[in-house]
XYZ file of N, CA and C in Angstrom:
750
model
N 8.207 9.189 -18.583
C 8.757 8.007 -18.223
C 8.259 6.669 -19.546
N 8.384 7.179 -20.925
C 7.375 6.549 -21.880
C 8.519 4.551 -21.679
N 10.050 4.562 -20.957
C 10.435 3.327 -20.684
C 9.664 2.613 -19.554
N 9.088 3.329 -18.903
C 8.355 2.540 -17.367
C 7.461 2.094 -17.626
N 6.470 0.949 -17.788
C 5.870 0.181 -17.525
C 4.789 0.018 -16.411
N 3.835 0.256 -16.185
C 2.904 -0.084 -15.284
C 1.811 -0.834 -15.336
N 1.497 -1.815 -14.672
C 0.266 -3.000 -14.706
C -0.940 -2.833 -12.939
N -1.983 -2.961 -12.548
C -2.704 -2.685 -11.635
C -3.509 -3.626 -11.911
N -3.369 -4.652 -10.611
C -5.058 -5.660 -10.943
C -5.458 -6.299 -9.846
N -6.890 -5.564 -9.784
C -7.861 -5.466 -7.923
C -8.133 -7.390 -8.009
N -8.200 -7.358 -6.632
C -8.313 -8.977 -6.640
C -9.662 -9.581 -6.436
N -9.869 -10.730 -6.497
C -11.577 -10.473 -6.750
C -12.302 -10.672 -5.320
N -13.238 -10.780 -5.085
C -13.819 -10.664 -3.577
C -13.666 -11.554 -2.633
N -12.987 -12.985 -3.504
C -12.638 -13.881 -2.351
C -11.746 -13.110 -1.156
N -10.318 -12.487 -1.841
C -9.534 -11.484 -1.576
C -9.904 -10.195 -0.722
N -10.615 -9.783 -1.164
C -10.817 -8.169 -0.971
C -10.607 -7.705 0.660
N -10.465 -8.699 1.699
C -10.734 -8.062 3.151
C -9.183 -7.977 3.505
N -8.142 -8.836 2.661
C -6.718 -9.206 2.308
C -5.649 -8.399 1.499
N -6.189 -8.224 0.180
C -5.682 -7.525 -0.930
C -5.752 -6.779 -0.922
N -5.220 -5.556 -1.400
C -5.995 -4.231 -1.452
C -5.244 -4.351 -3.388
N -4.192 -4.867 -3.590
C -3.951 -4.901 -5.002
C -2.641 -5.701 -5.720
N -2.621 -6.452 -6.809
C -1.093 -7.056 -7.395
C -0.939 -5.973 -8.148
N 0.135 -5.654 -8.708
C 0.706 -4.307 -9.020
C 1.988 -5.031 -9.884
N 2.606 -4.127 -10.788
C 3.343 -4.137 -11.990
C 4.924 -3.110 -12.229
N 5.960 -2.614 -11.876
C 6.371 -1.968 -12.133
C 8.212 -2.336 -12.877
N 7.911 -2.073 -14.270
C 9.313 -2.559 -15.344
C 9.842 -1.528 -16.050
N 11.066 -1.696 -15.712
C 11.960 0.078 -16.308
C 12.456 -0.740 -17.640
N 11.838 -0.249 -18.599
C 12.951 -1.563 -20.097
C 13.692 -0.445 -20.839
N 14.661 0.153 -19.952
C 15.212 1.241 -20.167
C 16.988 0.478 -19.637
N 18.332 0.767 -19.926
C 19.360 0.638 -19.598
C 20.215 1.820 -18.514
N 18.505 2.718 -18.261
C 19.408 3.147 -17.644
C 18.308 2.983 -16.127
N 18.682 3.747 -15.187
C 18.482 3.476 -14.292
C 17.270 5.524 -14.313
N 15.884 4.696 -12.995
C 14.783 6.082 -13.074
C 14.936 6.450 -11.633
N 14.614 8.233 -11.808
C 14.671 8.231 -10.437
C 12.632 8.322 -10.095
N 12.380 7.695 -8.463
C 11.263 7.992 -8.658
C 10.692 8.531 -7.257
N 9.642 8.941 -7.120
C 9.437 9.131 -5.352
C 7.867 8.577 -5.059
N 8.066 7.550 -4.231
C 7.273 7.021 -3.677
C 6.320 7.241 -2.686
N 5.389 7.408 -2.804
C 3.923 8.134 -1.307
C 3.622 7.220 -0.488
N 3.222 7.174 0.102
C 2.266 6.603 0.975
C 1.494 6.397 1.188
N 0.675 5.370 1.184
C -0.469 4.505 0.890
C -1.291 3.832 1.066
N -0.224 3.702 2.683
C -1.537 2.594 3.068
C -1.170 1.065 2.939
N -0.568 1.127 2.354
C -0.862 -0.535 1.922
C 0.683 -0.974 2.742
N 0.775 -2.589 2.715
C 2.292 -3.373 3.017
C 2.319 -4.086 2.183
N 3.398 -4.368 1.168
C 4.243 -4.892 0.072
C 5.098 -5.901 0.433
N 4.410 -6.956 -0.802
C 5.512 -8.194 -0.567
C 6.045 -8.074 -2.115
N 7.181 -7.880 -2.547
C 7.668 -7.726 -4.128
C 8.570 -8.368 -4.173
N 8.537 -9.293 -5.520
C 9.901 -10.255 -5.844
C 10.142 -8.593 -7.006
N 11.290 -8.832 -7.054
C 12.558 -8.459 -8.104
C 13.853 -7.978 -8.919
N 14.165 -8.132 -9.765
C 15.525 -8.099 -10.159
C 15.699 -7.037 -11.439
N 16.899 -6.705 -11.774
C 17.294 -5.788 -12.362
C 18.869 -6.627 -12.969
N 19.115 -5.536 -13.975
C 20.757 -6.248 -14.546
C 21.211 -6.133 -13.266
N 21.367 -5.161 -12.139
C 22.510 -5.024 -11.243
C 22.026 -6.123 -9.892
N 20.902 -6.032 -10.198
C 20.636 -7.035 -8.461
C 20.121 -8.468 -8.986
N 19.967 -9.526 -8.351
C 19.473 -10.596 -8.380
C 18.503 -10.117 -7.630
N 17.482 -11.037 -8.128
C 16.259 -12.087 -7.747
C 16.592 -11.809 -6.160
N 14.975 -11.127 -5.463
C 15.166 -11.165 -4.321
C 13.725 -10.939 -3.874
N 12.851 -11.561 -2.524
C 11.128 -10.577 -2.088
C 11.548 -10.221 -1.243
N 11.226 -9.387 -1.001
C 10.552 -7.772 0.671
C 9.422 -7.913 0.385
N 9.725 -7.800 2.326
C 8.043 -7.234 2.989
C 8.482 -6.217 3.346
N 7.845 -5.599 2.509
C 7.723 -3.070 2.863
C 6.211 -2.962 3.977
N 7.427 -2.275 4.820
C 6.045 -2.097 5.621
C 5.397 -1.261 5.663
N 4.906 0.159 6.862
C 3.946 1.043 5.918
C 4.910 2.031 5.825
N 4.430 3.432 5.386
C 5.325 4.076 5.084
C 4.698 5.508 5.701
N 5.434 6.771 6.602
C 4.360 7.374 6.564
C 4.982 8.972 5.789
N 6.147 8.699 5.017
C 6.717 9.648 4.146
C 7.130 9.387 2.229
N 6.666 10.657 1.943
C 6.949 9.950 0.844
C 9.273 9.411 0.414
N 9.360 8.208 -0.027
C 10.764 7.998 0.162
C 11.260 7.951 -1.913
N 12.555 8.679 -2.232
C 12.828 8.898 -3.021
C 13.969 7.676 -3.228
N 14.229 6.370 -4.481
C 14.859 5.789 -4.818
C 14.910 5.508 -6.326
N 15.397 4.726 -6.558
C 15.963 4.207 -8.372
C 14.892 3.279 -8.638
N 14.587 3.193 -9.718
C 14.229 2.049 -10.492
C 15.935 1.638 -11.408
N 15.712 0.584 -11.331
C 17.543 0.233 -12.170
C 17.467 -0.517 -12.736
N 18.154 0.183 -13.968
C 18.335 -0.610 -15.271
C 17.725 -1.998 -15.343
N 16.707 -1.770 -16.143
C 15.953 -3.519 -16.727
C 15.158 -4.432 -15.524
N 14.447 -3.379 -14.222
C 14.299 -3.609 -13.536
C 13.067 -4.363 -13.572
N 12.374 -5.010 -13.085
C 11.429 -5.960 -13.025
C 10.718 -6.164 -11.507
N 9.793 -5.861 -11.405
C 8.844 -5.802 -9.716
C 7.541 -6.139 -9.932
N 7.544 -7.243 -9.220
C 5.990 -7.744 -9.102
C 5.712 -7.895 -7.816
N 4.312 -7.752 -7.399
C 4.380 -7.427 -5.659
C 2.686 -7.654 -5.616
N 2.914 -7.471 -4.440
C 1.075 -7.710 -3.735
C 1.029 -6.987 -2.506
N -0.150 -5.540 -2.980
C -0.246 -4.751 -1.233
C -1.030 -5.241 -0.510
N -1.036 -5.432 0.531
C -1.862 -5.756 1.191
C -2.964 -5.000 2.024
N -3.650 -5.508 3.156
C -4.498 -4.022 3.643
C -3.978 -4.817 5.019
N -4.299 -4.075 5.888
C -3.670 -5.053 7.453
C -3.751 -5.751 7.897
N -5.189 -6.746 8.040
C -5.057 -7.424 8.582
C -4.776 -8.583 8.631
N -4.095 -8.690 6.289
C -3.004 -10.043 6.094
C -1.784 -9.833 7.620
N -1.098 -8.950 7.756
C 0.120 -9.075 8.935
C -0.243 -10.682 10.072
N -1.759 -10.163 10.713
C -2.432 -11.032 11.834
C -2.423 -12.565 10.680
N -3.001 -12.140 10.027
C -4.184 -13.650 9.332
C -3.119 -14.259 8.382
N -2.496 -13.654 7.493
C -1.710 -14.111 6.360
C -0.365 -14.641 6.371
N 0.209 -13.409 7.129
C 2.277 -13.333 7.613
C 2.202 -13.783 8.914
N 0.922 -13.669 9.754
C 1.578 -13.987 11.362
C 2.526 -13.760 11.512
N 2.533 -12.349 11.363
C 3.676 -11.137 11.689
C 3.372 -9.630 12.841
N 4.601 -9.706 12.904
C 4.131 -8.159 13.547
C 4.921 -7.236 12.508
N 4.969 -5.874 11.594
C 5.708 -4.988 11.071
C 6.061 -4.266 12.062
N 6.013 -4.436 13.360
C 6.187 -2.917 14.280
C 7.054 -1.899 14.524
N 8.728 -3.063 13.811
C 9.721 -2.780 12.965
C 9.896 -2.057 11.435
N 8.929 -2.042 11.283
C 9.299 -1.551 9.472
C 8.931 -1.078 9.262
N 8.548 0.286 9.456
C 7.513 1.461 9.069
C 8.396 2.714 9.213
N 8.888 2.393 7.402
C 9.762 3.355 6.782
C 11.046 2.255 5.885
N 11.044 0.972 6.533
C 11.796 -0.100 6.392
C 11.362 -1.224 5.685
N 12.216 -1.668 4.834
C 11.435 -3.360 4.466
C 12.468 -4.312 5.212
N 12.052 -5.741 5.011
C 13.075 -6.930 6.186
C 12.781 -8.236 4.416
N 13.727 -7.887 4.503
C 14.393 -9.664 3.150
C 13.089 -10.727 3.142
N 12.901 -11.639 2.756
C 11.997 -12.785 2.552
C 12.729 -14.170 2.389
N 12.821 -15.537 2.647
C 13.643 -16.323 1.960
C 13.123 -16.074 0.345
N 14.249 -16.651 -0.293
C 13.844 -16.744 -1.357
C 12.910 -17.698 -2.239
N 12.426 -18.290 -1.048
C 11.550 -19.587 -2.274
C 10.142 -18.427 -1.460
N 9.740 -17.892 -0.417
C 8.674 -17.521 0.009
C 7.555 -17.252 -0.508
N 6.837 -18.502 -0.256
C 5.487 -19.159 -0.569
C 5.393 -19.832 -2.008
N 7.272 -20.284 -1.973
C 6.947 -21.394 -3.519
C 7.474 -20.117 -4.545
N 7.870 -18.882 -4.657
C 7.851 -17.745 -5.267
C 9.592 -18.209 -6.168
N 10.006 -17.874 -7.465
C 11.030 -18.009 -8.026
C 10.670 -16.809 -8.984
N 12.660 -16.425 -9.202
C 12.844 -15.417 -10.339
C 12.001 -15.928 -12.006
N 11.485 -17.264 -12.226
C 10.549 -17.662 -13.459
C 9.550 -16.889 -13.097
N 8.884 -16.947 -11.831
C 7.601 -16.186 -12.462
C 7.644 -14.330 -12.203
N 9.063 -13.419 -12.888
C 8.705 -12.220 -12.838
C 8.670 -12.345 -14.031
N 8.295 -13.696 -15.036
C 8.327 -13.823 -16.524
C 7.097 -13.699 -16.764
N 6.183 -13.213 -16.080
C 4.568 -13.168 -17.172
C 3.531 -12.920 -15.415
N 3.683 -11.451 -15.248
C 2.835 -10.636 -14.932
C 1.343 -11.666 -14.455
N 0.391 -11.763 -15.338
C -0.596 -12.835 -15.472
C -0.248 -13.837 -14.359
N 0.909 -14.925 -15.217
C 0.741 -16.027 -14.473
C 1.294 -16.041 -12.860
N 2.099 -15.106 -12.077
C 2.242 -14.337 -11.252
C 0.847 -13.822 -10.217
N 0.110 -12.899 -10.895
C -1.354 -13.278 -10.405
C -1.579 -13.425 -9.346
N -1.579 -15.440 -10.890
C -3.038 -16.700 -10.335
C -2.014 -16.993 -9.760
N -0.954 -17.634 -9.582
C -0.012 -17.812 -8.176
C -0.104 -17.301 -7.254
N -0.181 -16.102 -6.959
C -0.104 -15.757 -5.791
C -1.435 -15.843 -5.591
N -2.419 -14.877 -5.289
C -4.016 -15.681 -5.282
C -4.191 -17.051 -4.931
N -3.916 -18.116 -5.539
C -4.283 -18.775 -4.821
C -3.291 -19.402 -3.824
N -1.995 -19.074 -3.495
C -2.212 -18.734 -2.663
C -2.344 -18.080 -1.308
N -2.752 -17.661 -1.591
C -3.423 -16.427 -0.721
C -4.825 -17.585 -0.109
N -5.598 -17.554 -1.183
C -6.715 -18.893 -0.352
C -6.527 -19.898 0.112
N -5.284 -20.601 -0.153
C -4.956 -22.219 0.467
C -4.822 -21.020 1.921
N -3.807 -19.722 2.647
C -3.699 -19.066 3.563
C -4.637 -18.388 4.470
N -6.316 -18.322 3.849
C -7.301 -18.048 4.420
C -7.864 -18.646 5.369
N -7.615 -18.797 6.716
C -7.792 -20.084 7.052
C -8.150 -19.429 8.871
N -9.393 -20.279 9.598
C -9.566 -19.717 10.553
C -10.562 -18.025 10.738
N -11.618 -17.866 11.871
C -12.352 -16.946 12.356
C -11.379 -15.459 12.284
N -11.565 -14.443 11.884
C -11.522 -13.270 12.155
C -12.023 -12.515 13.411
N -10.798 -12.437 14.220
C -11.756 -11.541 15.595
C -12.835 -10.343 14.951
N -13.670 -10.483 15.209
C -15.230 -9.932 14.389
C -14.863 -7.953 14.964
N -14.045 -7.763 16.289
C -13.957 -6.584 16.509
C -13.481 -5.365 15.078
N -12.416 -6.494 14.839
C -10.931 -6.145 14.109
C -11.554 -5.763 12.736
N -12.856 -7.105 12.690
C -13.216 -7.467 10.541
C -13.978 -5.971 10.517
N -14.626 -5.933 11.536
C -15.688 -4.275 11.846
C -14.987 -3.907 11.701
N -13.760 -3.655 12.598
C -13.383 -1.741 12.664
C -12.339 -1.556 10.712
N -11.664 -2.844 10.196
C -11.258 -2.013 9.207
C -12.345 -1.967 7.824
N -12.750 -2.735 8.013
C -14.463 -2.651 7.664
C -14.292 -0.730 6.990
N -14.817 -0.723 8.529
C -15.303 1.067 8.641
C -14.126 1.910 7.808
N -12.963 1.177 8.270
C -11.738 2.268 8.071
C -11.543 2.500 6.259
N -11.357 1.273 6.212
C -11.432 1.004 4.522
C -12.527 1.533 3.807
N -13.425 1.118 4.198
C -15.584 2.032 3.046
C -15.323 3.326 3.803
N -14.476 4.089 4.583
C -14.473 5.807 5.137
C -13.647 6.539 4.246
N -12.420 5.534 3.854
C -11.085 6.344 3.796
C -10.840 6.793 4.596
N -10.504 6.069 5.866
C -9.484 6.541 6.909
C -10.999 8.231 7.486
N -12.162 8.538 7.345
C -12.530 9.917 6.951
C -12.839 9.330 8.849
N -13.082 8.525 9.719
C -14.144 8.363 10.582
C -12.733 8.530 11.430
N -13.455 9.232 12.814
C -12.779 9.860 14.050
C -12.396 8.040 14.684
N -11.048 8.314 15.812
C -10.738 7.190 16.408
C -11.824 7.430 17.414
N -12.300 8.122 17.909
C -13.469 7.836 18.533
C -14.856 6.901 18.241
N -14.978 7.368 17.083
C -16.312 7.036 16.051
C -15.904 5.601 16.191
N -14.777 5.153 15.614
C -14.508 3.957 14.881
C -14.763 3.636 16.649
N -14.496 3.523 18.075
C -14.066 2.479 18.942
C -15.773 2.544 19.425
N -16.563 3.392 19.270
C -17.718 3.550 20.347
C -18.714 2.462 19.099
N -18.189 2.132 17.534
C -18.891 1.373 16.567
C -18.980 0.004 16.429
N -17.376 -0.397 17.069
C -17.214 -1.763 17.447
C -17.118 -1.574 18.732
N -17.048 -0.741 19.546
C -16.821 -1.569 21.474
C -15.323 -2.140 21.501
N -14.666 -1.164 21.087
C -13.643 -1.686 20.995
C -12.622 -0.136 21.778
N -12.062 -0.295 23.053
C -12.123 1.139 23.497
C -10.616 2.120 22.964
N -10.257 2.757 22.191
C -9.271 3.689 22.041
C -8.153 3.539 22.401
N -7.907 3.064 23.145
C -6.622 2.762 24.039
C -6.258 1.314 23.786
N -7.329 0.317 23.774
C -6.296 -1.031 23.445
C -5.942 -0.726 21.508
N -7.401 -0.231 20.998
C -7.316 0.153 19.644
C -5.760 0.529 19.374
N -5.295 1.868 19.950
C -4.131 2.123 19.447
C -2.818 1.127 20.182
N -3.195 0.327 20.889
C -2.497 -0.818 21.411
C -1.828 -1.303 20.381
N -3.313 -1.981 20.721
C -3.198 -3.080 18.556
C -2.458 -3.162 17.442
N -2.587 -1.263 17.013
C -2.214 -0.829 16.378
C -0.625 -0.697 16.320
N -0.413 0.077 17.555
C 1.530 0.108 17.785
C 2.173 -1.147 17.112
N 1.557 -2.265 17.912
C 1.832 -3.480 18.511
C 2.430 -4.025 17.069
N 1.499 -3.882 16.628
C 1.402 -5.019 15.430
C 1.301 -3.778 13.629
N 1.579 -3.146 13.592
C 1.675 -1.900 12.398
C 2.647 -1.058 13.327
N 3.149 -0.564 14.059
C 3.729 0.979 14.505
C 3.661 1.907 14.393
N 2.225 2.367 13.981
C 2.243 3.302 13.992
C 0.524 3.528 14.888
N 0.059 4.458 15.267
C -1.482 5.351 15.848
C -2.356 4.717 14.423
N -3.425 4.261 15.336
C -4.812 3.790 14.366
C -5.488 6.033 13.558
N -4.942 6.541 14.453
C -5.204 8.313 13.737
C -4.330 8.034 12.386
N -2.747 7.924 12.904
C -2.021 7.566 11.597
C -2.262 7.013 10.710
N -2.699 6.140 10.654
C -2.905 5.017 9.574
C -4.312 5.881 8.921
N -5.438 6.543 9.696
C -6.555 6.750 9.170
C -5.884 8.010 8.198
N -5.029 8.831 8.545
C -5.058 10.067 7.987
C -4.125 9.670 6.109
N -3.206 8.067 6.645
C -2.378 8.325 5.642
C -3.349 7.332 3.961
N -4.339 6.582 4.675
C -5.634 6.210 4.356
C -6.354 7.472 3.069
N -6.828 8.373 4.062
C -7.762 9.265 3.431
C -6.286 10.612 2.141
N -4.550 10.354 3.038
C -4.117 10.838 1.636
C -4.269 9.964 0.401
N -3.697 8.789 0.450
C -3.835 7.965 -0.891
C -5.575 8.132 -1.187
N -6.255 8.309 -0.288
C -7.861 8.492 -1.581
C -7.683 8.976 -2.027
N -7.125 10.531 -1.896
C -7.092 11.582 -2.802
C -6.234 11.883 -4.398
N -4.852 10.521 -4.675
C -4.613 10.280 -5.733
C -5.703 10.989 -7.206
N -6.707 10.197 -6.842
C -7.317 9.855 -8.178
C -7.340 11.892 -8.523
N -8.213 12.297 -7.410
C -8.995 13.490 -7.974
C -7.048 14.396 -7.797
N -6.140 14.877 -7.070
C -5.034 15.009 -7.290
C -5.121 14.504 -9.188
N -4.753 13.854 -9.620
C -4.317 13.018 -10.575
C -5.456 13.349 -11.907
N -6.535 14.336 -11.687
C -7.243 14.920 -12.456
C -7.539 16.240 -12.167
N -6.609 17.045 -10.899
C -6.554 18.281 -11.419
C -7.291 18.968 -10.359
N -8.091 18.307 -9.359
C -9.083 18.596 -8.726
C -8.504 18.837 -7.417
N -8.266 20.345 -6.850
C -7.091 20.592 -6.227
C -7.754 21.260 -4.543
N -8.929 20.635 -4.435
C -10.152 21.506 -3.404
C -10.101 20.000 -2.721
N -10.288 19.660 -1.457
C -10.397 18.633 -0.560
C -11.863 17.509 -0.882
N -11.760 16.185 -0.912
C -13.191 16.099 -1.139
C -12.581 14.057 0.027
N -11.870 14.605 0.417
C -11.918 13.018 1.636
C -12.346 14.182 2.980
N -13.083 14.342 3.216
C -13.412 14.585 4.639
C -12.227 15.818 5.344
N -11.447 16.200 4.895
C -11.091 17.210 5.082
C -11.275 18.484 5.597
N -10.797 19.165 6.457
C -11.303 20.199 7.722
C -11.667 21.158 6.818
N -10.846 21.883 5.604
C -10.594 23.096 4.907
C -9.689 23.299 4.283
N -9.958 23.941 2.779
C -8.842 23.804 2.271
C -7.366 23.884 3.227
N -7.182 24.785 4.026
C -5.981 25.175 4.310
C -5.290 23.528 4.882
N -6.216 22.809 6.014
C -6.241 21.631 6.346
C -5.868 20.350 5.163
N -5.950 20.675 4.403
C -6.473 19.665 2.501
C -4.498 19.840 2.211
N -3.852 21.292 2.386
C -2.668 21.674 1.795
C -1.655 21.160 2.814
N -2.051 21.454 3.954
C -1.065 20.650 5.287
C -1.033 19.000 5.121
N -2.083 18.338 4.918
C -2.263 16.889 4.904
C -1.142 16.585 2.896
N -1.060 17.138 2.776
C -1.023 16.638 1.589
C 1.376 17.188 1.328
N 0.895 17.861 1.727
C 2.059 18.293 2.018
C 3.245 17.583 2.668
N 2.564 17.215 4.213
C 3.600 16.003 5.415
C 3.753 15.155 4.809
N 2.337 14.478 3.570
C 2.946 13.188 3.529
C 3.949 12.941 2.073
N 3.581 14.269 0.523
C 4.060 13.923 -0.323
C 5.291 14.721 0.200
N 5.192 16.285 0.536
C 6.656 16.773 0.791
C 6.492 17.861 -0.569
N 5.180 17.900 -1.346
C 5.111 19.085 -1.906
C 3.925 19.269 -1.565
N 3.225 20.638 -2.293
C 2.069 21.626 -2.459
C 1.064 20.514 -2.849
N -0.529 20.269 -3.055
C -1.577 19.057 -4.171
C -0.977 19.668 -5.556
N -0.427 21.450 -5.988
C -0.579 21.831 -7.258
C 0.951 20.935 -8.000
N 1.884 21.175 -6.683
C 2.653 20.515 -7.903
C 2.632 19.227 -7.954
N 1.688 17.855 -6.745
C 1.857 16.841 -6.821
C 1.242 16.668 -7.793
N -0.088 16.732 -8.140
C -1.291 17.315 -9.375
C -0.379 17.183 -10.389
N 0.274 17.810 -11.226
C 1.139 18.202 -11.928
C 2.153 17.242 -12.499
N 2.575 16.599 -11.296
C 3.906 14.853 -11.137
C 5.069 15.194 -13.020
N 5.391 16.431 -12.581
C 6.350 16.413 -13.640
C 7.581 15.256 -14.072
N 8.131 15.044 -14.935
C 8.351 13.998 -15.356
C 7.938 12.584 -15.337
N 6.518 12.717 -14.562
C 6.030 11.427 -13.995
C 7.364 11.227 -12.470
N 7.311 11.629 -11.586
C 8.090 10.979 -10.832
C 7.500 10.369 -9.549
N 5.823 10.954 -9.345
C 5.486 10.620 -8.633
C 4.677 8.875 -8.896
N 5.448 7.673 -8.614
C 5.022 6.639 -9.276
C 3.798 6.220 -9.240
N 2.727 6.466 -7.626
C 1.591 5.997 -8.087
C 0.703 6.752 -9.065
N 0.916 7.885 -8.503
C 0.023 8.843 -9.588
C 0.434 8.392 -11.085
N 1.735 7.890 -11.791
C 2.115 8.288 -12.540
C 1.292 7.059 -13.506
N 1.008 5.551 -12.681
C 0.754 4.668 -13.026
C -0.825 4.448 -13.267
N -1.599 5.558 -12.103
C -2.740 5.732 -12.231
C -3.029 5.734 -13.602
N -2.782 7.179 -14.322
C -2.710 7.513 -15.329
C -2.506 6.925 -16.226
N -1.579 6.132 -16.052
C -1.463 4.833 -17.612
C -2.400 3.322 -17.467
N -3.927 3.545 -16.612
C -4.925 2.468 -16.055
C -5.905 2.818 -17.412
């Protein structure tokens, strides 16, 4: 898809507890482009417009399955991908009802407007400053440590191991996850481990590198979350798996 432009910017260290990345996708053509969006264990706030759709802002919840969609003609999307702590400490909401769903936000959310879609670097600067303004108060130490362990291990630690390391019962952690995010801790760790495999799949490495039990487990989990076997995902025919296509452009 030569008409599709991608860009990804990682946050600076002051935002790394809350933000996974800032990203952009632009369809420069006057034709729709069919894409598949893979679960990647983040929550997104996206600003977008196209020839057929007016400017709007969406909050997207966690995804646990691949979804097919279209990039409309001349579509521009600028977005922030958040880690889970951002839901409680920045957005101060629950996304339990948004698994594989989205929620429209006000068109002036965080002071954004359609003019912010004119320049991605300016959007990244404005969004970063807004998030820094919102980072206030102390994070619950158990939650801070829990997410530090989840992300540093790419979801490889078991629920039992995480529970023991943060001195928080498995039942309480799962209640928190289900009430706040709509999925269990185990499922979230599996999603994170799946998304951590994108780089190796892009490079054609089709054997488990993210603490899967064996090859069969690796294949089963990749198919569960992408809908296809690792080999097909790796080939990414027509660049339809958008996250893998974007990684190759970086």
